[in-house]
Amino acid sequence: MRGGLFIVGDRIERLLSPADADAASASADEVFDAAGMLVMPPLFDGHVHSTSTLLRGTENSFPLELWSYYAINYGRAFTDRCVRAAVMLTAAEMIRNGIGGYIDHFPQTRFAHVALEAHVASGLRVGFAPFFADLADEDILGIPLDADIMRRLSPLAPRSVEAVRDMYVDLHACTRVNDRVRLLLGPNAPQRCSDRLWHLWLQLRDELDLGSHTHVLETSPQAVHARRRWPSGMVAELERVGLLDARLSIAHAIWLTGEDRDRLARHGVTVVHNPASNLMLGAGRFDVRASLDAGMALALGTDSSNTGGRHDVFEIMRHMLTAQRTPGSDFGRWVKAPDVIRAACEGARALGPQAAPGRLAAGMPADLLVIDFADGGLAAAPISLESVVVHGDARSVKALMVGGDWLLKSGRIEAFDEAAVLQEAAACATELRQVAQDAADMLASLHGPYQGWHASAFGACPTCGGS
């Protein structure tokens, strides 16, 4: 529709026709002229690890299980300063890419309060989901790696159930006063949690009324292990214990069965599709068409900077649109732009029922993205959501507002000093790479044992529906 929005405080008061817009502008404190532009809900990034934004240009040519040891190695060197720089750099990239909110599945839990403060400073809507886990891949998947090297890579013992509980209770008290940063439970993955942590997950969800975010069935070996541990499957077990509900969002979910999809759809679970990361790690291809047919609620994610590349939902939208347009396939069933834009904007549902819902309407939070059709790849394109999906990029992002506050306006980040953030992040990234280099030989020694395991374990899962 043509017209405008009248915003009071942090809410959209009403939608305006062209005639109403002229009258309202006379009494407004500020007028933003978006003539010839598209005003739409912000994009939402449903799966991110913020600390990885300092790890650009590092190792990304290994399957997930081997790659993760490199990521763990970098994690040893993080400090308060590095965590703060990583979160703010992530925020700058999100804002410039028209992303108004994201889920931060956060591994560096000893720095959780530092990250929380940075998220508040960013102005973005964030689902903050600190990790917890007490089982390691090399043990549960039977990867024959040197135990001494594993101890040196992971000098911090898994946190006890009591420590995890205390962390969440403390963080919950800090986030209750902030409506933009919402605490989520962040189990690393169900198979990486013992039965005691599953029980704690359920307890904290109900006691603190928290949503949850986790990795699910990301690789074929994970799917094989899940069938061994839970004969009915991981998703069925999550349903059995009562963890499937609309407060849960799951990342990847590549190796689902048809029954899994039906269960997830029935319970309103949000499934976050991470196509660039899935391809980078050789993990498999998520079946978008089958997921849409099952009625699953989909969101889009960029994952780690050192597996998924840029935090750029425009790029991810095009992945979703085109990935399954294979030769000879039924083009009548190809994914269309409306499905993609819905996944790109409505993933905010994963933050909870009070989050911005991915639409512009009276009474809704004043979250909006202004797309300029005169710049970048959208020049000469018709003003439509279809054009945004196929041709949009960061160059087209003119402005971004969250909760009535401009985070980006006329190409300038308003929420914080971007130049200072970039300078600090560059310095911290250099430090991390230097410290990690000390373990290069130790990591290289893992390749031989891992390669043997990989050859036998990383085949197609005979019991799962990954494609």
PDB file of C-alpha atoms in Angstrom, residues 279-444:
ATOM      1  CA  LEU A 279      26.807 -26.420   2.561  1.00  0.00           C
ATOM      2  CA  MET A 280      30.088 -25.039   3.930  1.00  0.00           C
ATOM      3  CA  LEU A 281      30.355 -27.896   6.449  1.00  0.00           C
ATOM      4  CA  GLY A 282      29.121 -30.593   4.054  1.00  0.00           C
ATOM      5  CA  ALA A 283      26.415 -31.432   6.584  1.00  0.00           C
ATOM      6  CA  GLY A 284      23.564 -32.049   4.150  1.00  0.00           C
ATOM      7  CA  ARG A 285      20.667 -30.247   2.496  1.00  0.00           C
ATOM      8  CA  PHE A 286      17.572 -29.263   4.430  1.00  0.00           C
ATOM      9  CA  ASP A 287      14.388 -30.268   2.597  1.00  0.00           C
ATOM     10  CA  VAL A 288      12.562 -26.948   2.361  1.00  0.00           C
ATOM     11  CA  ARG A 289       9.691 -28.243   0.240  1.00  0.00           C
ATOM     12  CA  ALA A 290       8.882 -31.138   2.569  1.00  0.00           C
ATOM     13  CA  SER A 291       9.090 -28.817   5.562  1.00  0.00           C
ATOM     14  CA  LEU A 292       6.672 -26.303   4.043  1.00  0.00           C
ATOM     15  CA  ASP A 293       4.306 -29.104   3.037  1.00  0.00           C
ATOM     16  CA  ALA A 294       4.325 -30.368   6.626  1.00  0.00           C
ATOM     17  CA  GLY A 295       3.310 -26.910   7.855  1.00  0.00           C
ATOM     18  CA  MET A 296       6.499 -26.294   9.804  1.00  0.00           C
ATOM     19  CA  ALA A 297       7.265 -22.751  10.977  1.00  0.00           C
ATOM     20  CA  LEU A 298      10.508 -21.799   9.233  1.00  0.00           C
ATOM     21  CA  ALA A 299      13.067 -19.100   9.957  1.00  0.00           C
ATOM     22  CA  LEU A 300      16.434 -18.361   8.335  1.00  0.00           C
ATOM     23  CA  GLY A 301      19.884 -18.276   9.934  1.00  0.00           C
ATOM     24  CA  THR A 302      23.459 -17.419   9.004  1.00  0.00           C
ATOM     25  CA  ASP A 303      25.192 -19.445  11.764  1.00  0.00           C
ATOM     26  CA  SER A 304      28.887 -18.830  12.514  1.00  0.00           C
ATOM     27  CA  SER A 305      30.906 -16.336  10.496  1.00  0.00           C
ATOM     28  CA  ASN A 306      33.528 -19.046   9.979  1.00  0.00           C
ATOM     29  CA  THR A 307      30.998 -21.518   8.548  1.00  0.00           C
ATOM     30  CA  GLY A 308      28.186 -19.471   7.020  1.00  0.00           C
ATOM     31  CA  GLY A 309      30.047 -16.392   5.838  1.00  0.00           C
ATOM     32  CA  ARG A 310      28.388 -13.011   6.205  1.00  0.00           C
ATOM     33  CA  HIS A 311      25.457 -12.364   8.514  1.00  0.00           C
ATOM     34  CA  ASP A 312      23.475 -11.535   5.404  1.00  0.00           C
ATOM     35  CA  VAL A 313      19.872 -12.735   5.285  1.00  0.00           C
ATOM     36  CA  PHE A 314      19.513 -11.408   1.723  1.00  0.00           C
ATOM     37  CA  GLU A 315      22.031 -14.048   0.651  1.00  0.00           C
ATOM     38  CA  ILE A 316      20.294 -16.721   2.717  1.00  0.00           C
ATOM     39  CA  MET A 317      16.923 -15.871   1.163  1.00  0.00           C
ATOM     40  CA  ARG A 318      18.298 -16.591  -2.289  1.00  0.00           C
ATOM     41  CA  HIS A 319      19.708 -19.906  -1.045  1.00  0.00           C
ATOM     42  CA  MET A 320      16.264 -20.888   0.221  1.00  0.00           C
ATOM     43  CA  LEU A 321      14.592 -19.769  -2.998  1.00  0.00           C
ATOM     44  CA  THR A 322      16.850 -21.675  -5.394  1.00  0.00           C
ATOM     45  CA  ALA A 323      18.534 -24.613  -3.642  1.00  0.00           C
ATOM     46  CA  GLN A 324      15.969 -27.240  -4.623  1.00  0.00           C
ATOM     47  CA  ARG A 325      15.303 -26.100  -8.179  1.00  0.00           C
ATOM     48  CA  THR A 326      17.028 -29.183  -9.532  1.00  0.00           C
ATOM     49  CA  PRO A 327      16.913 -30.364 -13.148  1.00  0.00           C
ATOM     50  CA  GLY A 328      13.669 -32.160 -13.913  1.00  0.00           C
ATOM     51  CA  SER A 329      11.986 -31.182 -10.655  1.00  0.00           C
ATOM     52  CA  ASP A 330       8.348 -30.083 -10.623  1.00  0.00           C
ATOM     53  CA  PHE A 331       8.654 -26.325 -11.058  1.00  0.00           C
ATOM     54  CA  GLY A 332       5.076 -25.942  -9.841  1.00  0.00           C
ATOM     55  CA  ARG A 333       6.355 -26.956  -6.407  1.00  0.00           C
ATOM     56  CA  TRP A 334       9.453 -24.782  -6.342  1.00  0.00           C
ATOM     57  CA  VAL A 335       9.757 -22.513  -3.311  1.00  0.00           C
ATOM     58  CA  LYS A 336       8.381 -19.045  -4.062  1.00  0.00           C
ATOM     59  CA  ALA A 337       9.315 -15.588  -2.798  1.00  0.00           C
ATOM     60  CA  PRO A 338       6.366 -15.246  -0.340  1.00  0.00           C
ATOM     61  CA  ASP A 339       7.536 -18.410   1.475  1.00  0.00           C
ATOM     62  CA  VAL A 340      11.039 -16.981   1.683  1.00  0.00           C
ATOM     63  CA  ILE A 341      10.125 -13.515   2.922  1.00  0.00           C
ATOM     64  CA  ARG A 342       7.888 -15.073   5.568  1.00  0.00           C
ATOM     65  CA  ALA A 343      10.804 -17.159   6.858  1.00  0.00           C
ATOM     66  CA  ALA A 344      13.133 -14.145   6.728  1.00  0.00           C
ATOM     67  CA  CYS A 345      10.879 -11.821   8.735  1.00  0.00           C
ATOM     68  CA  GLU A 346       8.620 -13.939  10.934  1.00  0.00           C
ATOM     69  CA  GLY A 347      11.419 -15.865  12.626  1.00  0.00           C
ATOM     70  CA  ALA A 348      11.113 -13.295  15.414  1.00  0.00           C
ATOM     71  CA  ARG A 349       8.351 -15.534  16.746  1.00  0.00           C
ATOM     72  CA  ALA A 350      11.170 -17.584  18.265  1.00  0.00           C
ATOM     73  CA  LEU A 351      11.780 -14.765  20.757  1.00  0.00           C
ATOM     74  CA  GLY A 352       8.350 -15.284  22.292  1.00  0.00           C
ATOM     75  CA  PRO A 353       4.748 -14.163  21.867  1.00  0.00           C
ATOM     76  CA  GLN A 354       5.504 -10.544  22.814  1.00  0.00           C
ATOM     77  CA  ALA A 355       8.238 -10.148  20.201  1.00  0.00           C
ATOM     78  CA  ALA A 356       7.787  -8.130  17.037  1.00  0.00           C
ATOM     79  CA  PRO A 357       5.648 -10.410  14.842  1.00  0.00           C
ATOM     80  CA  GLY A 358       7.104  -9.647  11.420  1.00  0.00           C
ATOM     81  CA  ARG A 359       4.325  -7.358  10.265  1.00  0.00           C
ATOM     82  CA  LEU A 360       3.471  -3.671  10.313  1.00  0.00           C
ATOM     83  CA  ALA A 361       0.140  -2.875  11.968  1.00  0.00           C
ATOM     84  CA  ALA A 362      -1.384  -0.479  14.456  1.00  0.00           C
ATOM     85  CA  GLY A 363      -0.361  -1.358  18.001  1.00  0.00           C
ATOM     86  CA  MET A 364       2.646  -3.374  16.901  1.00  0.00           C
ATOM     87  CA  PRO A 365       6.246  -2.550  17.913  1.00  0.00           C
ATOM     88  CA  ALA A 366       7.790   0.185  15.771  1.00  0.00           C
ATOM     89  CA  ASP A 367      10.257  -2.130  14.052  1.00  0.00           C
ATOM     90  CA  LEU A 368      10.753  -1.330  10.393  1.00  0.00           C
ATOM     91  CA  LEU A 369      13.204  -1.643   7.529  1.00  0.00           C
ATOM     92  CA  VAL A 370      13.401   0.919   4.713  1.00  0.00           C
ATOM     93  CA  ILE A 371      14.602  -0.469   1.374  1.00  0.00           C
ATOM     94  CA  ASP A 372      15.735   1.978  -1.303  1.00  0.00           C
ATOM     95  CA  PHE A 373      14.911   0.806  -4.823  1.00  0.00           C
ATOM     96  CA  ALA A 374      17.173   3.413  -6.400  1.00  0.00           C
ATOM     97  CA  ASP A 375      20.406   1.831  -5.150  1.00  0.00           C
ATOM     98  CA  GLY A 376      22.293  -1.435  -5.565  1.00  0.00           C
ATOM     99  CA  GLY A 377      20.775  -4.475  -7.171  1.00  0.00           C
ATOM    100  CA  LEU A 378      17.231  -3.127  -6.846  1.00  0.00           C
ATOM    101  CA  ALA A 379      17.722  -0.255  -9.279  1.00  0.00           C
ATOM    102  CA  ALA A 380      15.016  -0.430 -11.981  1.00  0.00           C
ATOM    103  CA  ALA A 381      13.203  -3.282 -10.173  1.00  0.00           C
ATOM    104  CA  PRO A 382       9.489  -2.969  -9.343  1.00  0.00           C
ATOM    105  CA  ILE A 383       8.797  -2.200  -5.674  1.00  0.00           C
ATOM    106  CA  SER A 384       7.790  -5.601  -4.328  1.00  0.00           C
ATOM    107  CA  LEU A 385       8.798  -8.236  -1.812  1.00  0.00           C
ATOM    108  CA  GLU A 386       9.658 -10.531  -4.710  1.00  0.00           C
ATOM    109  CA  SER A 387      12.242  -7.997  -5.873  1.00  0.00           C
ATOM    110  CA  VAL A 388      13.727  -7.842  -2.363  1.00  0.00           C
ATOM    111  CA  VAL A 389      14.175 -11.628  -2.248  1.00  0.00           C
ATOM    112  CA  VAL A 390      15.806 -11.928  -5.666  1.00  0.00           C
ATOM    113  CA  HIS A 391      17.763  -8.672  -5.934  1.00  0.00           C
ATOM    114  CA  GLY A 392      18.130  -7.085  -2.478  1.00  0.00           C
ATOM    115  CA  ASP A 393      21.393  -6.605  -0.626  1.00  0.00           C
ATOM    116  CA  ALA A 394      22.921  -4.394   2.055  1.00  0.00           C
ATOM    117  CA  ARG A 395      23.426  -1.545  -0.409  1.00  0.00           C
ATOM    118  CA  SER A 396      19.632  -1.190  -0.588  1.00  0.00           C
ATOM    119  CA  VAL A 397      19.177  -0.801   3.190  1.00  0.00           C
ATOM    120  CA  LYS A 398      18.390   2.859   3.766  1.00  0.00           C
ATOM    121  CA  ALA A 399      17.213   2.800   7.369  1.00  0.00           C
ATOM    122  CA  LEU A 400      16.405   0.417  10.225  1.00  0.00           C
ATOM    123  CA  MET A 401      14.244   1.164  13.256  1.00  0.00           C
ATOM    124  CA  VAL A 402      13.731  -1.046  16.317  1.00  0.00           C
ATOM    125  CA  GLY A 403      11.300  -0.109  19.062  1.00  0.00           C
ATOM    126  CA  GLY A 404      10.932   3.419  17.716  1.00  0.00           C
ATOM    127  CA  ASP A 405      14.698   4.061  17.727  1.00  0.00           C
ATOM    128  CA  TRP A 406      16.716   4.533  14.560  1.00  0.00           C
ATOM    129  CA  LEU A 407      19.598   2.049  14.520  1.00  0.00           C
ATOM    130  CA  LEU A 408      20.500   3.016  10.957  1.00  0.00           C
ATOM    131  CA  LYS A 409      19.454   6.207   9.223  1.00  0.00           C
ATOM    132  CA  SER A 410      20.504   7.424   5.791  1.00  0.00           C
ATOM    133  CA  GLY A 411      23.339   4.915   5.736  1.00  0.00           C
ATOM    134  CA  ARG A 412      24.780   5.796   9.177  1.00  0.00           C
ATOM    135  CA  ILE A 413      24.596   3.616  12.287  1.00  0.00           C
ATOM    136  CA  GLU A 414      22.969   5.702  15.007  1.00  0.00           C
ATOM    137  CA  ALA A 415      23.023   3.230  17.888  1.00  0.00           C
ATOM    138  CA  PHE A 416      26.788   3.274  18.608  1.00  0.00           C
ATOM    139  CA  ASP A 417      30.172   4.381  17.276  1.00  0.00           C
ATOM    140  CA  GLU A 418      30.692   1.998  14.371  1.00  0.00           C
ATOM    141  CA  ALA A 419      34.248   3.149  13.597  1.00  0.00           C
ATOM    142  CA  ALA A 420      35.372   2.446  17.165  1.00  0.00           C
ATOM    143  CA  VAL A 421      33.718  -0.990  17.056  1.00  0.00           C
ATOM    144  CA  LEU A 422      35.497  -1.918  13.824  1.00  0.00           C
ATOM    145  CA  GLN A 423      38.875  -0.813  15.171  1.00  0.00           C
ATOM    146  CA  GLU A 424      38.495  -2.744  18.422  1.00  0.00           C
ATOM    147  CA  ALA A 425      37.225  -5.865  16.658  1.00  0.00           C
ATOM    148  CA  ALA A 426      40.183  -5.909  14.265  1.00  0.00           C
ATOM    149  CA  ALA A 427      42.648  -5.715  17.150  1.00  0.00           C
ATOM    150  CA  CYS A 428      40.892  -8.497  19.073  1.00  0.00           C
ATOM    151  CA  ALA A 429      40.671 -10.757  16.021  1.00  0.00           C
ATOM    152  CA  THR A 430      44.428 -10.440  15.494  1.00  0.00           C
ATOM    153  CA  GLU A 431      45.043 -11.442  19.118  1.00  0.00           C
ATOM    154  CA  LEU A 432      42.791 -14.493  18.834  1.00  0.00           C
ATOM    155  CA  ARG A 433      44.507 -15.738  15.700  1.00  0.00           C
ATOM    156  CA  GLN A 434      47.938 -15.329  17.281  1.00  0.00           C
ATOM    157  CA  VAL A 435      47.010 -17.317  20.404  1.00  0.00           C
ATOM    158  CA  ALA A 436      45.290 -20.052  18.383  1.00  0.00           C
ATOM    159  CA  GLN A 437      48.368 -20.536  16.214  1.00  0.00           C
ATOM    160  CA  ASP A 438      50.154 -22.092  19.187  1.00  0.00           C
ATOM    161  CA  ALA A 439      47.950 -25.178  18.838  1.00  0.00           C
ATOM    162  CA  ALA A 440      48.268 -25.550  15.045  1.00  0.00           C
ATOM    163  CA  ASP A 441      50.416 -28.695  15.156  1.00  0.00           C
ATOM    164  CA  MET A 442      48.233 -30.259  17.818  1.00  0.00           C
ATOM    165  CA  LEU A 443      45.121 -29.708  15.716  1.00  0.00           C
ATOM    166  CA  ALA A 444      46.799 -31.006  12.578  1.00  0.00           C
TER     167      ALA A 444
END
